[in-house]
Amino acid sequence: MSILIKNGRVVTASDDYHADIFVSDETVDVIGRDLVIEADTVIDASGKLVIPGGVDPHTHMEMPFGGTHTSDTFETGTKAAAFGGTTCIIDFAIQFKGESTVEALDKWHAKAAGQASVDYSFHMIITDMPEHRTPEMRRLSDEGVTSYKLFMAYPGVLLSDDGTIFRAMRKAGEDGTLVCMHAENGVVIDELVKIALSEGHVEPKYHALTRPTRLEAEGVHRALSIAEVARAPVYIVHLSSYDALQEIRLAQARGVMAHAETCPQYLLLDVSAYDEAGFDGSKFVLTPPLREKWNQEELWRGLRGGSLHVISTDHCPFCVKEQKELGRDDFSKIPNGGPGVENRMSLIYHYGVGKGYIDLNRFVELTSTSPAKIFGLFPKKGTIAVGSDADLVIFDPEHEENISYYNPRTHHMNIDYTAYEGFAVKGFTETVLSRGKLVIDKGQYVGRPGYGRFVKRGPYGGIYKPEAAGNITTPAARRLAAE
Ligand code: URP
Ligand code: ZN
Ligand code: ZN
């Protein structure tokens, strides 16, 4: 099977030029001007961008949470991802307390097998990791799971204490893997929640009021400090506020191997969403919560300036009906999370590139190349190069849509609302190849559940390496690096 894409404007994290791309079987075979090669299918990409398929390193398909499951399965969620130009997701398997991570991984393999339209991989959520079980982490990395997520929130369920975090980071640093951190002080948050409920405050907006930015910043600060002492890289997930961003900047400046992602919801939505009529504020009960609007400018600045490295979605969909409604009389029972895997590329193109916050190369870098590099997928994924997987998106920069639950071109996620209702976008995914196979053809799904495969990832490929500790600037950090 071969495909020739003619006349496109090829954009990667570093390049921008007009060329033809010849795809043979699953990979890019030739890139050049005016190629004359016989192909089974020829696609004219005149006037279109050809970009690497999006890599979304933060999704939750079919995830158990708060007595229910996220509403997208690997089948529905990866199909929606494909419609939006994302060709690889990294989802989260969960190891519950007492369970081995190897058992947990098997369960998540069983959920995803035969379902996905595009490729997928897993991080492992670790909820306990006594010293004697740390060798499991090496076993996971042999299975291609080279990153973990630990929580400083949700005491009693997901929270790991600081000792567990330190042990996991130390081991990850030795193995060349990466700890991702949900950084919020969940113990104090739980106290604030108790106070709010005791005062009779049950509405969705109290989800935000009980999770102040300072408690996110404290978690980020603690995670970065533990990583510094463990001499390991760390990746802060779903960073939402300026206070937390400042902690990242300070740590990076002293040489900590700190990465952070933010998500479209923190760039485009704000705390006023909780005032929507009736129970509609529940649609935005996600964690960390939406922040005051002024934070958005700061996050864009962090993305442009390089302190933030990735835009993921934290796609974690729960329907209002029967799911968010579990918390109608108590905001703390509303399942946390919101949808987004389908809309990321258009939203960031329109509101990021279109509004001048980031350029086109940075758009590709933040949504594809950088997550592929950090999480050990590059150069198979995350770029367009000879020998790379032919995960390609033909993106129409002129195509305008209104994102809506009611618009059949913008909503394929299995959820009864969109967080971006009425958002206008100029820039839309037209055609998608996943490993050389057409999945979306001019807006029509032509893929197959089960075509997408589990991708074994390589070691942490971030821009910092422990050997670079010589660059560390503070005397205390230099001393640690020398030990
Ligand atoms: O609200 C969210 N983000 N729920 C998903 C779990 C997590 O913390 O990522
Ligand atoms: Zn989280
Ligand atoms: Zn998440």
Short mmCIF file of C-alpha atoms and ligand atoms in Angstrom, two decimals:
data_model
loop_
_atom_site.label_atom_id
_atom_site.label_comp_id
_atom_site.label_asym_id
_atom_site.label_seq_id
_atom_site.Cartn_x
_atom_site.Cartn_y
_atom_site.Cartn_z
CA MET A 1 0.00 0.00 0.00
CA SER A 2 1.46 3.39 -0.96
CA ILE A 3 0.22 6.97 -0.79
CA LEU A 4 1.64 10.06 -2.49
CA ILE A 5 0.75 13.39 -0.91
CA LYS A 6 1.36 16.15 -3.44
CA ASN A 7 1.95 19.89 -3.11
CA GLY A 8 1.52 20.25 0.65
CA ARG A 9 3.21 22.76 2.93
CA VAL A 10 5.19 20.48 5.21
CA VAL A 11 5.54 21.87 8.72
CA THR A 12 7.52 20.24 11.51
CA ALA A 13 8.84 21.63 14.77
CA SER A 14 11.80 23.04 12.87
CA ASP A 15 10.94 23.24 9.14
CA ASP A 16 8.40 24.76 6.82
CA TYR A 17 8.63 24.02 3.08
CA HIS A 18 6.60 22.81 0.11
CA ALA A 19 7.16 19.18 -0.89
CA ASP A 20 5.58 15.88 -1.87
CA ILE A 21 5.64 12.96 0.56
CA PHE A 22 5.68 9.35 -0.57
CA VAL A 23 4.46 6.84 1.99
CA SER A 24 5.21 3.18 1.50
CA ASP A 25 3.49 0.74 3.82
CA GLU A 26 3.70 2.26 7.34
CA THR A 27 6.47 4.81 7.00
CA VAL A 28 7.53 7.93 5.14
CA ASP A 29 9.77 6.79 2.31
CA VAL A 30 10.62 9.84 0.21
CA ILE A 31 10.22 13.58 0.67
CA GLY A 32 11.00 15.76 -2.30
CA ARG A 33 9.89 18.26 -4.90
CA ASP A 34 7.66 17.16 -7.80
CA LEU A 35 7.99 13.47 -7.05
CA VAL A 36 7.11 11.14 -9.89
CA ILE A 37 6.43 7.84 -8.16
CA GLU A 38 3.63 5.37 -8.83
CA ALA A 39 1.32 5.17 -5.80
CA ASP A 40 -1.90 3.35 -4.95
CA THR A 41 -3.47 6.61 -3.78
CA VAL A 42 -2.59 10.21 -4.63
CA ILE A 43 -3.77 13.04 -2.37
CA ASP A 44 -3.58 16.66 -3.46
CA ALA A 45 -2.65 18.81 -0.47
CA SER A 46 -2.41 22.14 -2.32
CA GLY A 47 -3.15 25.00 0.05
CA LYS A 48 -3.00 22.65 3.04
CA LEU A 49 -0.50 22.09 5.82
CA VAL A 50 0.98 18.63 6.22
CA ILE A 51 1.95 18.18 9.86
CA PRO A 52 3.00 15.25 12.04
CA GLY A 53 0.03 13.54 13.69
CA GLY A 54 -0.74 14.96 17.09
CA VAL A 55 0.61 13.12 20.13
CA ASP A 56 -1.64 13.56 23.16
CA PRO A 57 0.24 12.25 26.17
CA HIS A 58 -2.62 12.65 28.65
CA THR A 59 -5.95 10.87 28.10
CA HIS A 60 -8.19 8.69 30.25
CA MET A 61 -10.30 6.23 28.28
CA GLU A 62 -12.62 3.96 30.24
CA MET A 63 -11.04 5.05 33.50
CA PRO A 64 -12.72 4.14 36.79
CA PHE A 65 -13.24 7.25 38.94
CA GLY A 66 -15.67 8.26 41.68
CA GLY A 67 -17.93 5.24 41.26
CA THR A 68 -18.20 5.49 37.48
CA HIS A 69 -16.03 5.25 34.33
CA THR A 70 -15.01 7.87 31.79
CA SER A 71 -17.52 7.73 28.98
CA ASP A 72 -15.11 7.21 26.07
CA THR A 73 -13.77 3.75 25.43
CA PHE A 74 -10.55 3.16 23.52
CA GLU A 75 -12.78 2.67 20.49
CA THR A 76 -14.79 5.89 20.70
CA GLY A 77 -11.98 8.00 22.14
CA THR A 78 -9.32 7.14 19.58
CA LYS A 79 -11.79 7.62 16.73
CA ALA A 80 -12.56 11.10 18.05
CA ALA A 81 -8.82 11.72 18.44
CA ALA A 82 -8.31 10.79 14.78
CA PHE A 83 -11.05 13.20 13.65
CA GLY A 84 -9.14 15.93 15.45
CA GLY A 85 -5.73 15.09 14.01
CA THR A 86 -4.26 13.16 16.92
CA THR A 87 -2.65 9.88 15.87
CA CYS A 88 -1.13 8.70 19.13
CA ILE A 89 -2.39 8.90 22.69
CA ILE A 90 -0.67 7.96 25.91
CA ASP A 91 -3.35 6.81 28.34
CA PHE A 92 -3.03 5.89 32.01
CA ALA A 93 -3.20 2.37 33.40
CA ILE A 94 -3.91 2.35 37.14
CA GLN A 95 -2.24 0.21 39.77
CA PHE A 96 -4.56 0.20 42.79
CA LYS A 97 -3.11 -0.19 46.26
CA GLY A 98 -1.76 -3.67 46.90
CA GLU A 99 -1.95 -4.67 43.24
CA SER A 100 1.15 -5.26 41.14
CA THR A 101 1.80 -2.88 38.28
CA VAL A 102 2.22 -5.86 35.98
CA GLU A 103 -1.36 -7.04 36.71
CA ALA A 104 -2.59 -3.48 36.20
CA LEU A 105 -0.87 -3.25 32.83
CA ASP A 106 -2.50 -6.50 31.71
CA LYS A 107 -5.93 -5.09 32.58
CA TRP A 108 -5.36 -1.97 30.51
CA HIS A 109 -4.02 -4.00 27.59
CA ALA A 110 -7.24 -6.01 27.70
CA LYS A 111 -9.37 -2.83 27.64
CA ALA A 112 -7.59 -1.39 24.61
CA ALA A 113 -6.88 -4.50 22.54
CA GLY A 114 -8.70 -4.53 19.22
CA GLN A 115 -10.39 -1.18 19.91
CA ALA A 116 -8.18 1.67 18.85
CA SER A 117 -8.20 3.45 15.50
CA VAL A 118 -4.82 5.09 16.12
CA ASP A 119 -1.75 4.04 18.09
CA TYR A 120 -1.66 4.22 21.87
CA SER A 121 0.68 3.70 24.75
CA PHE A 122 0.38 3.70 28.55
CA HIS A 123 1.80 5.50 31.52
CA MET A 124 1.36 3.62 34.80
CA ILE A 125 -0.42 5.34 37.69
CA ILE A 126 1.31 4.13 40.82
CA THR A 127 -0.59 4.34 44.10
CA ASP A 128 1.89 2.44 46.26
CA MET A 129 5.45 1.32 45.70
CA PRO A 130 7.18 -0.22 48.74
CA GLU A 131 10.94 -0.60 48.38
CA HIS A 132 10.75 -4.35 47.69
CA ARG A 133 8.49 -3.73 44.69
CA THR A 134 10.58 -1.04 42.97
CA PRO A 135 12.15 -3.65 40.61
CA GLU A 136 8.69 -3.81 38.98
CA MET A 137 9.44 -0.42 37.49
CA ARG A 138 12.29 -1.89 35.44
CA ARG A 139 9.97 -4.65 34.29
CA LEU A 140 7.42 -2.07 33.15
CA SER A 141 10.02 -0.17 31.19
CA ASP A 142 11.02 -3.43 29.47
CA GLU A 143 7.35 -3.65 28.44
CA GLY A 144 7.55 -0.17 26.89
CA VAL A 145 5.90 1.68 29.78
CA THR A 146 8.58 4.22 30.56
CA SER A 147 6.65 6.79 32.57
CA TYR A 148 4.52 6.79 35.72
CA LYS A 149 2.02 9.12 37.26
CA LEU A 150 1.89 9.76 40.97
CA PHE A 151 -0.65 11.87 42.82
CA MET A 152 -0.27 14.41 45.60
CA ALA A 153 -4.09 14.68 45.60
CA TYR A 154 -7.01 12.35 46.39
CA PRO A 155 -5.90 11.10 49.85
CA GLY A 156 -6.88 7.50 50.55
CA VAL A 157 -7.41 6.68 46.89
CA LEU A 158 -4.59 7.83 44.64
CA LEU A 159 -2.32 9.95 46.85
CA SER A 160 1.27 8.84 47.33
CA ASP A 161 3.22 10.08 50.32
CA ASP A 162 6.48 11.96 49.80
CA GLY A 163 8.58 8.89 50.62
CA THR A 164 6.87 6.90 47.87
CA ILE A 165 7.35 9.79 45.47
CA PHE A 166 11.04 10.01 46.31
CA ARG A 167 11.57 6.23 45.91
CA ALA A 168 9.78 6.20 42.57
CA MET A 169 11.71 9.21 41.29
CA ARG A 170 15.05 7.82 42.38
CA LYS A 171 14.37 4.53 40.63
CA ALA A 172 13.07 6.34 37.54
CA GLY A 173 16.21 8.49 37.46
CA GLU A 174 18.37 5.36 37.57
CA ASP A 175 16.34 3.55 34.91
CA GLY A 176 16.03 6.47 32.47
CA THR A 177 12.27 6.69 32.92
CA LEU A 178 10.06 9.57 33.98
CA VAL A 179 7.70 10.37 36.85
CA CYS A 180 4.69 12.53 35.98
CA MET A 181 3.18 14.33 38.91
CA HIS A 182 -0.34 15.44 39.75
CA ALA A 183 0.82 18.29 41.93
CA GLU A 184 -1.79 19.68 44.30
CA ASN A 185 -1.84 19.48 48.07
CA GLY A 186 -4.78 17.09 48.34
CA VAL A 187 -4.63 16.80 52.12
CA VAL A 188 -5.28 20.51 52.63
CA ILE A 189 -7.80 20.52 49.77
CA ASP A 190 -9.79 17.83 51.59
CA GLU A 191 -9.90 20.05 54.67
CA LEU A 192 -11.20 22.97 52.58
CA VAL A 193 -13.82 20.69 51.05
CA LYS A 194 -15.01 19.62 54.51
CA ILE A 195 -15.32 23.26 55.59
CA ALA A 196 -17.27 24.22 52.44
CA LEU A 197 -19.69 21.33 52.81
CA SER A 198 -20.18 21.99 56.53
CA GLU A 199 -21.20 25.54 55.59
CA GLY A 200 -23.77 24.20 53.15
CA HIS A 201 -21.86 25.03 49.95
CA VAL A 202 -22.67 22.20 47.56
CA GLU A 203 -22.64 23.88 44.10
CA PRO A 204 -20.03 23.04 41.40
CA LYS A 205 -18.20 26.35 41.82
CA TYR A 206 -16.98 25.19 45.24
CA HIS A 207 -14.82 22.65 43.43
CA ALA A 208 -12.74 25.62 42.25
CA LEU A 209 -12.95 27.58 45.48
CA THR A 210 -11.56 24.66 47.49
CA ARG A 211 -8.56 24.13 45.19
CA PRO A 212 -6.65 27.45 45.30
CA THR A 213 -3.66 28.03 43.02
CA ARG A 214 -1.35 28.25 46.04
CA LEU A 215 -2.00 24.58 46.80
CA GLU A 216 -1.13 23.71 43.21
CA ALA A 217 2.05 25.79 43.46
CA GLU A 218 2.93 24.07 46.75
CA GLY A 219 2.56 20.65 45.13
CA VAL A 220 4.64 21.69 42.15
CA HIS A 221 7.32 23.14 44.43
CA ARG A 222 7.43 19.94 46.49
CA ALA A 223 7.52 17.67 43.44
CA LEU A 224 10.37 19.68 41.93
CA SER A 225 12.32 19.70 45.18
CA ILE A 226 11.96 15.94 45.61
CA ALA A 227 13.02 15.40 41.99
CA GLU A 228 16.04 17.64 42.52
CA VAL A 229 17.18 15.64 45.53
CA ALA A 230 16.42 12.34 43.75
CA ARG A 231 18.40 13.67 40.75
CA ALA A 232 15.61 12.63 38.45
CA PRO A 233 13.60 14.37 35.76
CA VAL A 234 9.98 15.17 36.52
CA TYR A 235 6.97 16.08 34.37
CA ILE A 236 4.18 18.15 35.92
CA VAL A 237 0.83 17.28 34.38
CA HIS A 238 -2.09 19.65 33.72
CA LEU A 239 -0.43 22.80 35.07
CA SER A 240 -3.13 25.43 35.35
CA SER A 241 -1.90 28.60 37.02
CA TYR A 242 0.69 31.35 37.06
CA ASP A 243 1.62 30.52 40.66
CA ALA A 244 2.53 26.98 39.64
CA LEU A 245 4.32 28.17 36.49
CA GLN A 246 6.57 30.41 38.57
CA GLU A 247 7.70 27.36 40.54
CA ILE A 248 8.62 25.62 37.27
CA ARG A 249 10.64 28.62 36.14
CA LEU A 250 12.53 28.84 39.41
CA ALA A 251 13.36 25.14 39.36
CA GLN A 252 14.43 25.16 35.72
CA ALA A 253 16.65 28.14 36.42
CA ARG A 254 18.50 26.20 39.12
CA GLY A 255 18.97 23.20 36.81
CA VAL A 256 16.15 20.86 37.86
CA MET A 257 15.12 18.54 35.03
CA ALA A 258 11.58 19.90 35.05
CA HIS A 259 9.00 19.51 32.30
CA ALA A 260 5.41 20.69 32.42
CA GLU A 261 2.31 20.50 30.29
CA THR A 262 -0.80 22.61 30.22
CA CYS A 263 -4.10 21.92 28.47
CA PRO A 264 -6.56 23.85 26.26
CA GLN A 265 -9.04 24.21 29.12
CA TYR A 266 -6.56 26.29 31.13
CA LEU A 267 -5.68 28.41 28.10
CA LEU A 268 -9.22 29.06 26.91
CA LEU A 269 -11.73 28.59 29.74
CA ASP A 270 -11.87 30.33 33.08
CA VAL A 271 -13.50 30.25 36.47
CA SER A 272 -16.61 32.09 35.26
CA ALA A 273 -17.71 28.81 33.61
CA TYR A 274 -18.80 27.56 37.05
CA ASP A 275 -21.51 30.23 37.06
CA GLU A 276 -23.35 28.60 34.15
CA ALA A 277 -27.05 28.19 34.84
CA GLY A 278 -28.43 25.28 36.83
CA PHE A 279 -26.03 22.40 37.21
CA ASP A 280 -24.10 23.22 33.99
CA GLY A 281 -21.08 24.38 35.99
CA SER A 282 -20.49 20.66 36.66
CA LYS A 283 -19.26 20.30 33.07
CA PHE A 284 -16.14 22.14 34.17
CA VAL A 285 -15.45 20.22 37.34
CA LEU A 286 -12.01 19.05 36.38
CA THR A 287 -8.79 19.03 38.32
CA PRO A 288 -6.99 21.35 38.75
CA PRO A 289 -10.02 23.61 38.30
CA LEU A 290 -10.40 26.47 35.85
CA ARG A 291 -8.64 29.59 37.06
CA GLU A 292 -9.11 33.34 36.91
CA LYS A 293 -8.81 34.52 33.33
CA TRP A 294 -5.57 36.50 33.75
CA ASN A 295 -3.67 33.21 34.20
CA GLN A 296 -4.24 32.38 30.53
CA GLU A 297 -1.89 35.10 29.22
CA GLU A 298 0.77 33.84 31.59
CA LEU A 299 0.41 30.26 30.41
CA TRP A 300 0.72 31.32 26.76
CA ARG A 301 3.85 33.22 27.75
CA GLY A 302 5.19 30.08 29.40
CA LEU A 303 4.50 28.07 26.26
CA ARG A 304 6.10 30.64 24.00
CA GLY A 305 9.11 31.17 26.22
CA GLY A 306 9.85 27.50 26.73
CA SER A 307 9.03 26.95 30.42
CA LEU A 308 6.04 24.81 29.43
CA HIS A 309 6.84 22.02 27.00
CA VAL A 310 3.61 20.29 26.01
CA ILE A 311 -0.09 20.90 25.39
CA SER A 312 -2.05 17.75 26.21
CA THR A 313 -5.80 17.48 26.79
CA ASP A 314 -6.28 15.49 30.02
CA HIS A 315 -9.28 14.10 28.12
CA CYS A 316 -11.35 12.64 30.95
CA PRO A 317 -15.00 12.69 29.82
CA PHE A 318 -18.01 12.17 32.07
CA CYS A 319 -21.54 12.81 30.79
CA VAL A 320 -23.68 15.27 32.73
CA LYS A 321 -26.52 12.77 32.72
CA GLU A 322 -25.97 10.07 35.32
CA GLN A 323 -22.27 10.86 35.79
CA LYS A 324 -21.70 14.52 36.72
CA GLU A 325 -25.18 14.25 38.27
CA LEU A 326 -23.73 11.99 40.96
CA GLY A 327 -22.67 15.23 42.61
CA ARG A 328 -25.86 17.24 42.18
CA ASP A 329 -26.15 17.70 45.96
CA ASP A 330 -22.43 17.66 46.77
CA PHE A 331 -19.76 19.12 44.46
CA SER A 332 -17.13 16.76 45.90
CA LYS A 333 -18.99 13.81 44.39
CA ILE A 334 -18.93 15.18 40.84
CA PRO A 335 -16.52 13.00 38.83
CA ASN A 336 -13.50 15.15 37.98
CA GLY A 337 -12.64 15.61 34.33
CA GLY A 338 -13.68 17.02 30.99
CA PRO A 339 -13.51 16.16 27.29
CA GLY A 340 -11.09 17.54 24.68
CA VAL A 341 -9.11 14.95 22.75
CA GLU A 342 -10.92 15.80 19.51
CA ASN A 343 -10.55 19.58 19.63
CA ARG A 344 -6.96 20.20 20.74
CA MET A 345 -5.30 20.74 17.36
CA SER A 346 -7.91 23.17 16.01
CA LEU A 347 -8.18 25.08 19.28
CA ILE A 348 -4.44 25.53 19.66
CA TYR A 349 -3.98 26.37 16.00
CA HIS A 350 -6.73 29.00 16.06
CA TYR A 351 -6.23 30.51 19.52
CA GLY A 352 -2.47 29.96 19.65
CA VAL A 353 -1.09 30.44 16.14
CA GLY A 354 -4.05 32.48 14.84
CA LYS A 355 -3.92 34.93 17.75
CA GLY A 356 -0.13 35.23 17.58
CA TYR A 357 0.82 33.58 20.89
CA ILE A 358 2.93 30.86 19.23
CA ASP A 359 4.22 30.26 15.73
CA LEU A 360 3.47 27.31 13.48
CA ASN A 361 6.62 25.38 14.35
CA ARG A 362 5.97 25.80 18.05
CA PHE A 363 2.39 24.58 17.50
CA VAL A 364 3.75 21.34 16.02
CA GLU A 365 6.36 21.10 18.74
CA LEU A 366 3.90 21.53 21.62
CA THR A 367 1.24 19.18 20.27
CA SER A 368 3.43 16.47 18.73
CA THR A 369 7.22 16.65 18.71
CA SER A 370 7.90 17.58 22.29
CA PRO A 371 5.60 14.95 23.87
CA ALA A 372 7.03 12.38 21.45
CA LYS A 373 10.58 13.26 22.54
CA ILE A 374 9.93 13.45 26.27
CA PHE A 375 8.00 10.18 26.31
CA GLY A 376 10.34 8.10 24.15
CA LEU A 377 8.34 8.01 20.91
CA PHE A 378 10.60 10.19 18.77
CA PRO A 379 11.53 9.96 15.89
CA LYS A 380 8.98 7.26 15.04
CA LYS A 381 6.30 9.73 16.10
CA GLY A 382 6.34 13.51 16.37
CA THR A 383 7.94 14.47 13.10
CA ILE A 384 7.86 14.01 9.34
CA ALA A 385 11.12 12.42 8.23
CA VAL A 386 12.27 9.56 6.05
CA GLY A 387 11.74 6.39 8.08
CA SER A 388 9.30 7.91 10.57
CA ASP A 389 5.85 6.42 11.01
CA ALA A 390 3.53 7.89 8.40
CA ASP A 391 1.29 9.52 11.03
CA LEU A 392 0.35 12.52 8.96
CA VAL A 393 -2.33 15.18 9.15
CA ILE A 394 -3.49 17.24 6.22
CA PHE A 395 -4.74 20.34 7.94
CA ASP A 396 -6.77 23.02 6.19
CA PRO A 397 -5.76 26.41 7.62
CA GLU A 398 -8.75 28.12 5.98
CA HIS A 399 -11.52 25.74 7.06
CA GLU A 400 -13.82 27.36 9.63
CA GLU A 401 -16.06 25.51 12.09
CA ASN A 402 -18.03 26.23 15.22
CA ILE A 403 -17.23 23.64 17.81
CA SER A 404 -20.47 22.28 19.15
CA TYR A 405 -22.00 19.16 20.59
CA TYR A 406 -24.60 19.59 17.82
CA ASN A 407 -22.05 19.92 14.98
CA PRO A 408 -21.45 16.44 13.51
CA ARG A 409 -18.08 17.57 12.12
CA THR A 410 -16.67 18.64 15.49
CA HIS A 411 -18.09 16.14 17.97
CA HIS A 412 -17.43 12.41 17.89
CA MET A 413 -16.54 11.93 21.56
CA ASN A 414 -18.94 9.78 23.56
CA ILE A 415 -20.15 12.51 25.87
CA ASP A 416 -23.28 14.63 26.08
CA TYR A 417 -21.60 18.05 25.90
CA THR A 418 -18.47 19.82 24.73
CA ALA A 419 -16.47 22.11 26.99
CA TYR A 420 -15.94 24.43 23.99
CA GLU A 421 -19.56 24.97 22.89
CA GLY A 422 -19.69 27.84 20.37
CA PHE A 423 -15.93 28.26 20.03
CA ALA A 424 -15.14 29.35 16.47
CA VAL A 425 -12.03 27.84 14.90
CA LYS A 426 -10.26 28.53 11.62
CA GLY A 427 -7.96 25.59 10.91
CA PHE A 428 -9.33 22.06 10.78
CA THR A 429 -8.17 18.51 10.23
CA GLU A 430 -9.13 17.26 6.79
CA THR A 431 -7.31 13.96 6.25
CA VAL A 432 -5.36 11.71 8.61
CA LEU A 433 -2.96 8.84 8.05
CA SER A 434 -2.03 6.54 10.89
CA ARG A 435 1.06 4.47 10.08
CA GLY A 436 0.39 4.90 6.37
CA LYS A 437 -3.30 4.02 6.46
CA LEU A 438 -6.09 6.52 5.83
CA VAL A 439 -8.18 6.91 8.96
CA ILE A 440 -9.93 10.18 8.14
CA ASP A 441 -10.44 11.00 4.46
CA LYS A 442 -11.73 14.54 3.84
CA GLY A 443 -13.62 14.51 7.12
CA GLN A 444 -14.99 10.96 6.77
CA TYR A 445 -13.93 8.11 9.03
CA VAL A 446 -12.42 5.33 6.92
CA GLY A 447 -10.41 3.67 9.68
CA ARG A 448 -10.93 0.47 11.63
CA PRO A 449 -11.09 -0.16 15.36
CA GLY A 450 -8.17 -2.46 16.09
CA TYR A 451 -5.83 -0.95 13.52
CA GLY A 452 -4.20 1.16 16.24
CA ARG A 453 -1.48 -0.68 18.11
CA PHE A 454 0.14 -0.49 21.48
CA VAL A 455 3.45 1.33 21.08
CA LYS A 456 6.35 0.31 23.30
CA ARG A 457 8.12 3.47 24.23
CA GLY A 458 11.83 4.04 24.65
CA PRO A 459 13.50 5.71 27.63
CA TYR A 460 12.89 9.28 28.72
CA GLY A 461 14.14 11.48 25.92
CA GLY A 462 13.84 14.89 27.48
CA ILE A 463 16.10 17.77 26.85
CA TYR A 464 17.80 17.46 30.21
CA LYS A 465 20.05 14.62 31.25
CA PRO A 466 21.44 13.91 34.70
CA GLU A 467 24.94 14.22 33.20
CA ALA A 468 24.12 17.86 32.48
CA ALA A 469 24.02 18.48 36.22
CA GLY A 470 27.27 20.40 35.76
CA ASN A 471 25.07 23.24 34.56
CA ILE A 472 23.28 23.46 37.87
CA THR A 473 23.75 26.93 39.24
CA THR A 474 23.02 26.99 42.97
CA PRO A 475 25.74 25.91 45.43
CA ALA A 476 23.38 23.41 47.11
CA ALA A 477 22.40 21.83 43.81
CA ARG A 478 26.04 21.72 42.69
CA ARG A 479 26.95 19.91 45.89
CA LEU A 480 24.17 17.37 45.30
CA ALA A 481 25.26 16.84 41.71
CA ALA A 482 28.83 16.23 42.81
CA GLU A 483 27.87 13.54 45.34
O1 URP B 1 -10.03 16.20 36.42
C1 URP B 1 -9.20 15.42 36.02
N1 URP B 1 -8.10 15.87 35.48
N2 URP B 1 -9.40 14.12 36.14
C2 URP B 1 -8.54 13.12 35.68
C3 URP B 1 -7.58 12.64 36.65
C4 URP B 1 -6.36 13.51 36.65
O2 URP B 1 -6.04 13.98 37.70
O3 URP B 1 -5.72 13.67 35.63
ZN ZN B 2 -4.03 14.48 37.43
ZN ZN B 3 -5.55 13.28 33.85
#
